[in-house]
Each structure stands twice: as C-alpha cells, then as structure tokens.
Short mmCIF file of C-alpha atoms and ligand atoms in Angstrom, two decimals:
data_model
loop_
_atom_site.label_atom_id
_atom_site.label_comp_id
_atom_site.label_asym_id
_atom_site.label_seq_id
_atom_site.Cartn_x
_atom_site.Cartn_y
_atom_site.Cartn_z
CA UNK A 814 222.07 311.87 -148.51
CA UNK A 815 220.33 312.74 -151.73
CA UNK A 816 217.91 310.36 -153.47
CA UNK A 817 217.37 309.22 -157.05
CA UNK A 818 214.19 307.11 -157.50
CA UNK A 819 213.26 305.31 -160.73
CA UNK A 820 209.84 303.78 -161.37
CA UNK A 821 208.99 301.06 -163.87
CA UNK A 822 209.34 297.43 -164.81
CA UNK A 823 212.34 295.12 -164.29
CA UNK A 824 212.24 292.02 -166.43
CA UNK A 825 214.06 288.86 -167.33
CA UNK A 826 216.11 289.63 -170.48
CA UNK A 827 217.26 287.01 -173.01
CA UNK A 828 219.88 287.85 -175.64
CA UNK A 829 221.34 285.36 -178.06
CA UNK A 830 224.79 284.63 -179.40
CA UNK A 831 225.65 282.34 -182.30
CA UNK A 832 228.79 280.27 -181.65
CA UNK A 833 230.41 277.20 -183.09
CA UNK A 834 227.90 275.00 -181.21
CA UNK A 835 224.85 276.93 -182.41
CA UNK A 836 222.69 279.62 -180.80
CA UNK A 837 222.89 280.10 -177.03
CA UNK A 838 220.75 282.40 -174.89
CA UNK A 839 221.99 284.51 -172.03
CA UNK A 840 219.68 285.48 -169.21
CA UNK A 841 220.00 288.85 -167.49
CA UNK A 842 217.88 291.38 -165.59
CA UNK A 843 216.89 294.64 -167.34
CA UNK A 844 214.11 297.07 -168.07
CA UNK A 845 214.35 300.65 -169.32
CA UNK A 846 213.98 302.52 -166.02
CA UNK A 847 216.00 299.95 -164.12
CA UNK A 848 218.79 300.30 -166.72
CA UNK A 849 218.83 304.04 -166.20
CA UNK A 850 218.88 303.64 -162.40
CA UNK A 851 221.72 301.02 -162.73
CA UNK A 852 223.93 303.37 -164.83
CA UNK A 853 223.09 306.30 -162.55
CA UNK A 854 224.13 304.20 -159.51
CA UNK A 855 227.40 303.29 -161.22
CA UNK A 856 228.22 306.96 -161.83
CA UNK A 857 226.76 308.83 -158.90
CA UNK A 858 228.96 309.47 -155.87
CA UNK A 859 228.41 308.21 -152.32
CA UNK A 860 226.25 311.24 -151.47
CA UNK A 861 223.47 309.63 -153.46
CA UNK A 862 221.16 306.71 -152.82
CA UNK A 863 219.41 305.12 -155.83
CA UNK A 864 216.14 303.24 -155.30
CA UNK A 865 213.91 301.33 -157.64
CA UNK A 866 210.15 301.18 -157.36
CA UNK A 867 208.22 298.41 -159.13
CA UNK A 868 206.19 295.38 -158.21
CA UNK A 869 207.43 291.82 -158.20
CA UNK A 870 206.02 288.44 -157.23
CA UNK A 871 207.42 285.94 -154.75
CA UNK A 872 208.57 283.34 -157.36
CA UNK A 873 212.16 282.36 -158.15
CA UNK A 874 212.63 284.93 -160.93
CA UNK A 875 211.15 287.77 -158.90
CA UNK A 876 213.60 286.91 -156.14
CA UNK A 877 216.41 286.81 -158.58
CA UNK A 878 215.53 290.24 -159.97
CA UNK A 879 215.27 291.70 -156.45
CA UNK A 880 218.62 290.14 -155.45
CA UNK A 881 220.27 291.49 -158.63
CA UNK A 882 219.03 295.02 -157.95
CA UNK A 883 220.16 294.93 -154.34
CA UNK A 884 223.56 293.57 -155.35
CA UNK A 885 223.88 296.49 -157.75
CA UNK A 886 223.70 298.92 -154.80
CA UNK A 887 220.15 300.02 -155.54
CA UNK A 888 217.56 300.13 -152.76
CA UNK A 889 214.71 297.65 -153.09
CA UNK A 890 212.97 298.22 -149.75
CA UNK A 891 209.95 300.00 -151.29
CA UNK A 892 209.23 297.45 -154.04
CA UNK A 893 205.64 296.16 -153.87
CA UNK A 894 205.09 292.43 -153.61
CA UNK A 895 202.19 290.87 -155.53
CA UNK A 896 202.28 287.20 -154.55
CA UNK A 897 200.26 285.76 -157.47
CA UNK A 898 202.16 287.51 -160.27
CA UNK A 899 205.50 286.85 -161.91
CA UNK A 900 207.96 289.18 -163.73
CA UNK A 901 207.76 289.96 -167.47
CA UNK A 902 210.26 288.64 -169.97
CA UNK A 903 211.69 289.98 -173.22
CA UNK A 904 213.92 288.57 -175.97
CA UNK A 905 216.30 290.70 -178.03
CA UNK A 906 216.65 290.13 -181.78
CA UNK A 907 219.16 291.89 -183.97
CA UNK A 908 217.83 292.89 -187.38
CA UNK A 909 218.72 295.60 -189.93
CA UNK A 910 221.43 296.99 -187.64
CA UNK A 911 219.15 297.61 -184.66
CA UNK A 912 217.77 295.75 -181.65
CA UNK A 913 214.14 294.56 -181.60
CA UNK A 914 212.19 293.25 -178.61
CA UNK A 915 209.55 290.55 -178.19
CA UNK A 916 207.71 290.75 -174.88
CA UNK A 917 205.86 288.39 -172.56
CA UNK A 918 204.69 290.89 -169.98
CA UNK A 919 200.86 291.11 -170.21
CA UNK A 920 200.33 289.68 -166.71
CA UNK A 921 203.53 290.84 -165.03
CA UNK A 922 203.51 291.97 -161.38
CA UNK A 923 204.81 295.38 -162.50
CA UNK A 924 201.51 296.07 -164.24
CA UNK A 925 200.17 296.59 -160.69
CA UNK A 926 202.95 298.83 -159.45
CA UNK A 927 200.68 301.85 -159.13
CA UNK A 928 197.71 300.03 -157.51
CA UNK A 929 198.80 301.04 -154.01
CA UNK A 930 198.88 304.84 -154.10
CA UNK A 931 200.33 305.08 -150.60
CA UNK A 932 203.26 302.87 -151.57
CA UNK A 933 203.87 304.97 -154.66
CA UNK A 934 203.73 308.16 -152.58
CA UNK A 935 206.23 306.75 -150.03
CA UNK A 936 208.56 305.87 -152.93
CA UNK A 937 208.74 309.32 -154.45
CA UNK A 938 208.16 311.77 -151.66
CA UNK A 939 211.40 313.32 -150.47
CA UNK A 940 213.34 312.21 -153.53
CA UNK A 941 215.66 314.70 -155.18
CA UNK A 942 215.24 313.07 -158.62
CA UNK A 943 212.27 311.04 -159.84
CA UNK A 944 212.65 309.18 -163.14
CA UNK A 945 210.03 307.34 -165.14
CA UNK A 946 209.24 306.58 -168.77
CA UNK A 947 206.64 306.05 -171.43
CA UNK A 948 207.06 302.30 -170.81
CA UNK A 949 206.17 302.82 -167.11
CA UNK A 950 202.96 304.50 -168.35
CA UNK A 951 202.26 301.92 -171.04
CA UNK A 952 202.05 298.99 -168.68
CA UNK A 953 199.43 300.67 -166.39
CA UNK A 954 195.66 300.93 -166.66
CA UNK A 955 194.54 304.44 -167.62
CA UNK A 956 193.40 305.44 -164.09
CA UNK A 957 196.62 304.09 -162.51
CA UNK A 958 198.63 306.02 -165.15
CA UNK A 959 196.86 309.21 -164.05
CA UNK A 960 197.51 308.31 -160.37
CA UNK A 961 201.22 307.80 -161.05
CA UNK A 962 201.50 311.12 -162.87
CA UNK A 963 199.70 312.85 -159.94
CA UNK A 964 202.15 311.37 -157.42
CA UNK A 965 205.11 312.42 -159.51
CA UNK A 966 203.62 315.95 -159.74
CA UNK A 967 203.21 316.00 -155.92
CA UNK A 968 206.83 314.94 -155.45
CA UNK A 969 207.90 317.72 -157.80
CA UNK A 970 205.80 320.24 -155.90
CA UNK A 971 207.66 319.07 -152.78
CA UNK A 972 210.99 319.81 -154.47
CA UNK A 973 211.97 316.83 -156.65
CA UNK A 974 213.46 317.26 -160.08
CA UNK A 975 211.53 315.00 -162.52
CA UNK A 976 213.04 313.31 -165.52
CA UNK A 977 211.06 311.43 -168.18
CA UNK A 978 211.99 309.40 -171.27
CA UNK A 979 209.02 308.91 -173.62
CA UNK A 980 210.61 305.59 -174.77
CA UNK A 981 207.79 305.04 -177.25
CA UNK A 982 207.02 301.34 -177.69
CA UNK A 983 203.94 301.11 -179.98
CA UNK A 984 203.66 297.39 -179.23
CA UNK A 985 202.78 298.24 -175.63
CA UNK A 986 200.02 300.65 -176.52
CA UNK A 987 196.83 299.31 -178.04
CA UNK A 988 195.24 301.69 -180.57
CA UNK A 989 193.59 304.80 -179.17
CA UNK A 990 194.52 304.24 -175.54
CA UNK A 991 196.05 307.65 -175.08
CA UNK A 992 199.73 307.39 -176.05
CA UNK A 993 200.12 310.98 -177.18
CA UNK A 994 198.01 312.39 -174.35
CA UNK A 995 199.98 310.35 -171.81
CA UNK A 996 203.34 311.63 -173.11
CA UNK A 997 202.06 315.19 -172.96
CA UNK A 998 200.76 314.71 -169.40
CA UNK A 999 204.04 313.19 -168.29
CA UNK A 1000 206.11 315.92 -169.90
CA UNK A 1001 203.97 318.55 -168.26
CA UNK A 1002 205.14 317.35 -164.82
CA UNK A 1003 208.77 316.93 -165.91
CA UNK A 1004 211.81 319.14 -165.74
CA UNK A 1005 214.00 317.07 -168.07
CA UNK A 1006 212.68 315.05 -171.05
CA UNK A 1007 214.99 312.67 -172.89
CA UNK A 1008 213.31 311.45 -176.11
CA UNK A 1009 214.85 309.47 -179.00
CA UNK A 1010 214.26 311.05 -182.41
CA UNK A 1011 213.80 307.68 -184.12
CA UNK A 1012 210.90 306.85 -181.75
CA UNK A 1013 209.25 310.26 -182.11
CA UNK A 1014 209.40 310.60 -185.88
CA UNK A 1015 206.92 307.83 -186.80
CA UNK A 1016 204.41 308.90 -184.17
CA UNK A 1017 204.55 312.66 -184.44
CA UNK A 1018 206.11 313.20 -187.91
CA UNK A 1019 208.61 315.69 -186.44
CA UNK A 1020 210.61 317.30 -189.29
CA UNK A 1021 213.83 317.43 -187.24
CA UNK A 1022 215.18 317.14 -183.68
CA UNK A 1023 214.31 320.76 -182.93
CA UNK A 1024 210.69 320.03 -183.64
CA UNK A 1025 210.79 317.17 -181.15
CA UNK A 1026 212.49 319.34 -178.53
CA UNK A 1027 210.11 322.24 -179.01
CA UNK A 1028 207.10 319.99 -178.63
CA UNK A 1029 208.29 318.71 -175.23
CA UNK A 1030 209.08 322.27 -174.21
CA UNK A 1031 205.56 323.31 -175.20
CA UNK A 1032 204.19 320.54 -172.96
CA UNK A 1033 206.14 322.10 -170.07
CA UNK A 1034 209.67 320.62 -169.94
CA UNK A 1035 212.62 322.96 -169.23
CA UNK A 1036 215.44 320.79 -170.49
CA UNK A 1037 215.03 318.49 -173.47
CA UNK A 1038 217.74 316.15 -174.72
CA UNK A 1039 216.92 314.54 -178.08
CA UNK A 1040 219.01 311.44 -178.73
CA UNK A 1041 219.59 310.29 -182.31
CA UNK A 1042 221.70 307.15 -182.33
CA UNK A 1043 225.09 307.74 -183.91
CA UNK A 1044 223.97 311.19 -185.13
CA UNK A 1045 224.26 314.41 -183.08
CA UNK A 1046 222.14 314.79 -179.91
CA UNK A 1047 220.27 318.10 -179.54
CA UNK A 1048 219.89 319.81 -176.17
CA UNK A 1049 217.46 322.62 -175.45
CA UNK A 1050 218.17 324.16 -172.11
CA UNK A 1051 216.91 327.43 -170.58
CA UNK A 1052 216.18 328.84 -174.02
CA UNK A 1053 219.60 328.01 -175.41
CA UNK A 1054 220.42 325.02 -177.63
CA UNK A 1055 223.44 323.04 -178.76
CA UNK A 1056 224.30 319.81 -180.59
CA UNK A 1057 226.76 317.16 -179.52
CA UNK A 1058 228.14 314.39 -181.77
CA UNK A 1059 228.74 310.98 -180.16
CA UNK A 1060 232.24 309.59 -180.59
CA UNK A 1061 232.52 306.83 -183.20
CA UNK A 1062 232.08 303.34 -181.81
CA UNK A 1063 233.81 300.42 -183.54
CA UNK A 1064 231.73 297.23 -183.56
CA UNK A 1065 228.17 297.56 -182.23
CA UNK A 1066 227.29 294.26 -180.56
CA UNK A 1067 223.78 295.20 -179.28
CA UNK A 1068 222.19 298.63 -179.16
CA UNK A 1069 219.88 297.58 -176.36
CA UNK A 1070 220.15 300.04 -173.47
CA UNK A 1071 221.90 302.75 -175.45
CA UNK A 1072 219.21 305.33 -174.63
CA UNK A 1073 218.83 304.14 -171.02
CA UNK A 1074 222.56 304.22 -170.33
CA UNK A 1075 222.78 307.70 -171.88
CA UNK A 1076 219.99 308.83 -169.59
CA UNK A 1077 221.60 307.36 -166.45
CA UNK A 1078 224.91 309.01 -167.22
CA UNK A 1079 223.33 312.30 -168.19
CA UNK A 1080 221.18 312.55 -165.12
CA UNK A 1081 223.99 311.46 -162.80
CA UNK A 1082 226.35 314.12 -164.12
CA UNK A 1083 223.66 316.81 -164.06
CA UNK A 1084 222.81 315.76 -160.48
CA UNK A 1085 226.46 316.20 -159.47
CA UNK A 1086 226.55 319.69 -160.98
CA UNK A 1087 227.86 319.23 -164.48
CA UNK A 1088 226.46 321.59 -167.14
CA UNK A 1089 224.49 319.96 -169.98
CA UNK A 1090 227.49 320.05 -172.36
CA UNK A 1091 229.74 317.96 -170.10
CA UNK A 1092 226.86 315.69 -169.07
CA UNK A 1093 226.07 314.86 -172.72
CA UNK A 1094 229.74 314.03 -173.46
CA UNK A 1095 229.82 311.58 -170.55
CA UNK A 1096 226.43 310.16 -171.59
CA UNK A 1097 227.77 309.50 -175.11
CA UNK A 1098 230.82 307.70 -173.76
CA UNK A 1099 228.74 305.50 -171.49
CA UNK A 1100 226.23 304.69 -174.29
CA UNK A 1101 229.27 303.83 -176.45
CA UNK A 1102 230.37 301.30 -173.89
CA UNK A 1103 226.82 299.89 -173.53
CA UNK A 1104 226.43 299.07 -177.23
CA UNK A 1105 229.70 297.14 -177.35
CA UNK A 1106 228.16 294.55 -174.97
CA UNK A 1107 225.16 292.19 -175.21
CA UNK A 1108 222.03 293.14 -173.26
CA UNK A 1109 221.19 296.42 -171.62
CA UNK A 1110 223.74 296.34 -168.77
CA UNK A 1111 227.50 296.02 -169.02
CA UNK A 1112 230.07 294.34 -166.80
CA UNK A 1113 230.51 296.96 -163.99
CA UNK A 1114 234.32 297.21 -164.39
CA UNK A 1115 233.83 298.72 -167.90
CA UNK A 1116 232.40 301.83 -166.20
CA UNK A 1117 235.37 302.28 -163.80
CA UNK A 1118 236.61 305.91 -163.69
CA UNK A 1119 239.70 305.11 -165.77
CA UNK A 1120 237.43 303.77 -168.52
CA UNK A 1121 235.01 306.77 -168.48
CA UNK A 1122 237.11 309.62 -167.05
O1 ELE B 1231 211.44 297.67 -173.93
C1 ELE B 1231 211.34 297.51 -172.78
O2 ELE B 1231 210.28 297.46 -172.14
C2 ELE B 1231 212.54 297.38 -171.97
O3 ELE B 1231 212.61 297.92 -170.88
C3 ELE B 1231 213.64 296.63 -172.51
C4 ELE B 1231 214.96 297.28 -172.78
O4 ELE B 1231 215.86 297.03 -171.68
C5 ELE B 1231 214.92 298.73 -172.99
O5 ELE B 1231 213.77 299.04 -173.76
C6 ELE B 1231 216.13 299.21 -173.70
O6 ELE B 1231 215.96 300.56 -174.12
P1 ELE B 1231 216.91 301.34 -175.11
O7 ELE B 1231 217.84 302.14 -174.28
O8 ELE B 1231 215.94 302.24 -175.80
O9 ELE B 1231 217.55 300.32 -175.98
#
C-alpha cells in the first residue's frame, strides 16, 4: 500500500441558503487540507491509503468531525486528542462573485497539532506523499511551525514527495509574524507547490502567473501549478511550462473548495502516474463540480467515474 498524508485543521463549516422561508444554515465538516485529502481519497485507487493528521478535542463536534473523516475512508488513527480544546468553526459568505470566510478558530485543538513532535513524526514517516498548506502553518506558533517544516523535510529525505499549497489567508497571520518567510521555508522542502494567483498577487505583487511560479521554483520547488480561477492555470515542470484553460462552468453556487479540490485531483492523478497535462485537466473537471455545490465538499456520487471520466 502507498500512503498519502495531509496535515492541517478540520473545522465545522456553515454555509447559508436563502429560501422561501428565509435564510437557513447548513453544517458540514471542512478545512483546506482535509478537503484536498477528501478529494484525493475519492479519486485514488485502492493501492492508496489516505490519512489525516490534526488535533481534535473530545467534545461532540470533535467526535462528529472524526466520524465524518473515518466515514470518508480516510485514516484517523494518528489524530492527536487535546481534551480541553474544541474544533474551529467558519462561516461562508458570498460577496462580489467570490466566497469569503469568517473564522472562530483562535483556541481550536488543531492549533496544537504540532506540539507532540513524536506524533507528527509518526504521521509523516513512511508516507509516499505529504501534503500541507499555508493555513497549516498560520495556525501554529512560530517554533511549532519550524518543527513541522523540519518533520516534513525529514519525511522527504526518507523518500516522501511533498506537496504544499500556500493558501494565503492574511486574516490568519498577524502583521510581521513571518508569512513570507514561512511560505519560502515550506516551498524549500516541497516538490510540488500549488499556489493561487489571486492570493499571491496582493502579497507579492507578482506581475503574472509566471512570476509566481518562478518565485516558488527559486525557493526550491520542482513542479509549480499556479491556479487562476476561471482563467488558465500555469504549470512549470522540469524546466518546461504549459497553460491549461478550465472548462466553462454554468452557475457557480459556491467557490469554496475550488482550489482544494483541484489539488486533491491533481495530486491523485500525478500519484497514479498521469503526466501534469492530464492531471490538470482532471483537476479542472473536479473543481468545476465542486463550485456547483455549497460548501467545500460535494455529494460523493458526483465524483463517480462516469461523472469525471
Ligand atoms: O480557510 C480555511 O481555513 C479553510 O480551510 C476553509 C475552506 O474550506 C478552505 O479555505 C477552502 O479553500 P479554497 O479551495 O481556497 O476555497
């Protein structure tokens, strides 16, 4: 068996719908790295196990998150338990054609996911693919962030392929606490980096997607996939480059999870041997399904092979 391990925070997700009887809220389980693990699990074949590493409490909602992850076919055996903490929560708001998030996660259990270095090491050692994000880093104290990057680097030295999405969320980084340096340090231990141009532009002022891709290559990445919403994705791979245009999607219900679902599909297809061109095409199809549904995750039947051949 081969192993895909994702590290980060799983939360309670609330998304709203306005119907005849007013606004109603739907509760789900999501979180960027969990979303990617979930889509990867849906698309990887039976030769792969997918595991999620985080920290959860012992309360009702922590149990619900754990049960959901297990029911999705993702291993939860290595998840840390922090009895006096609860999971974080976020609400999705649609505005100006995009999704926006409000968080309640300052004291979440996941903030302590890297406190036990041995647990972290057990989670990543022996994995074939390790996946983490800028959100995983943002929720940690600076020394724990460094510890996590060191464990990821050790897993890579032991043979893992490392994938990282910068997933820049300025709201999670207080001024001057090392956002840019953390992204550079993470990319330096990564093989594949999957940034979103719209997140990179305001922080780095990149003039185009190539500038974003080159920056992550300069940090050390070998394969960079720059997503750009409905516009063409740019892939830099072993010195070559190409662009791929996503198919047009009719009505966008909620863009939450577009990037994460793209990553899950891209990494799953690369893991199973597809070249980047075919992996990007599949990733666009899956992201197109994601954004036609509320919340980050879709009803599993919408990813059946006849839907995404
Ligand atoms: O922001 C966070 O901390 C979350 O994890 C909540 C969301 O599930 C992802 O952020 C969605 O990510 P996108 O694929 O970029 O839409």
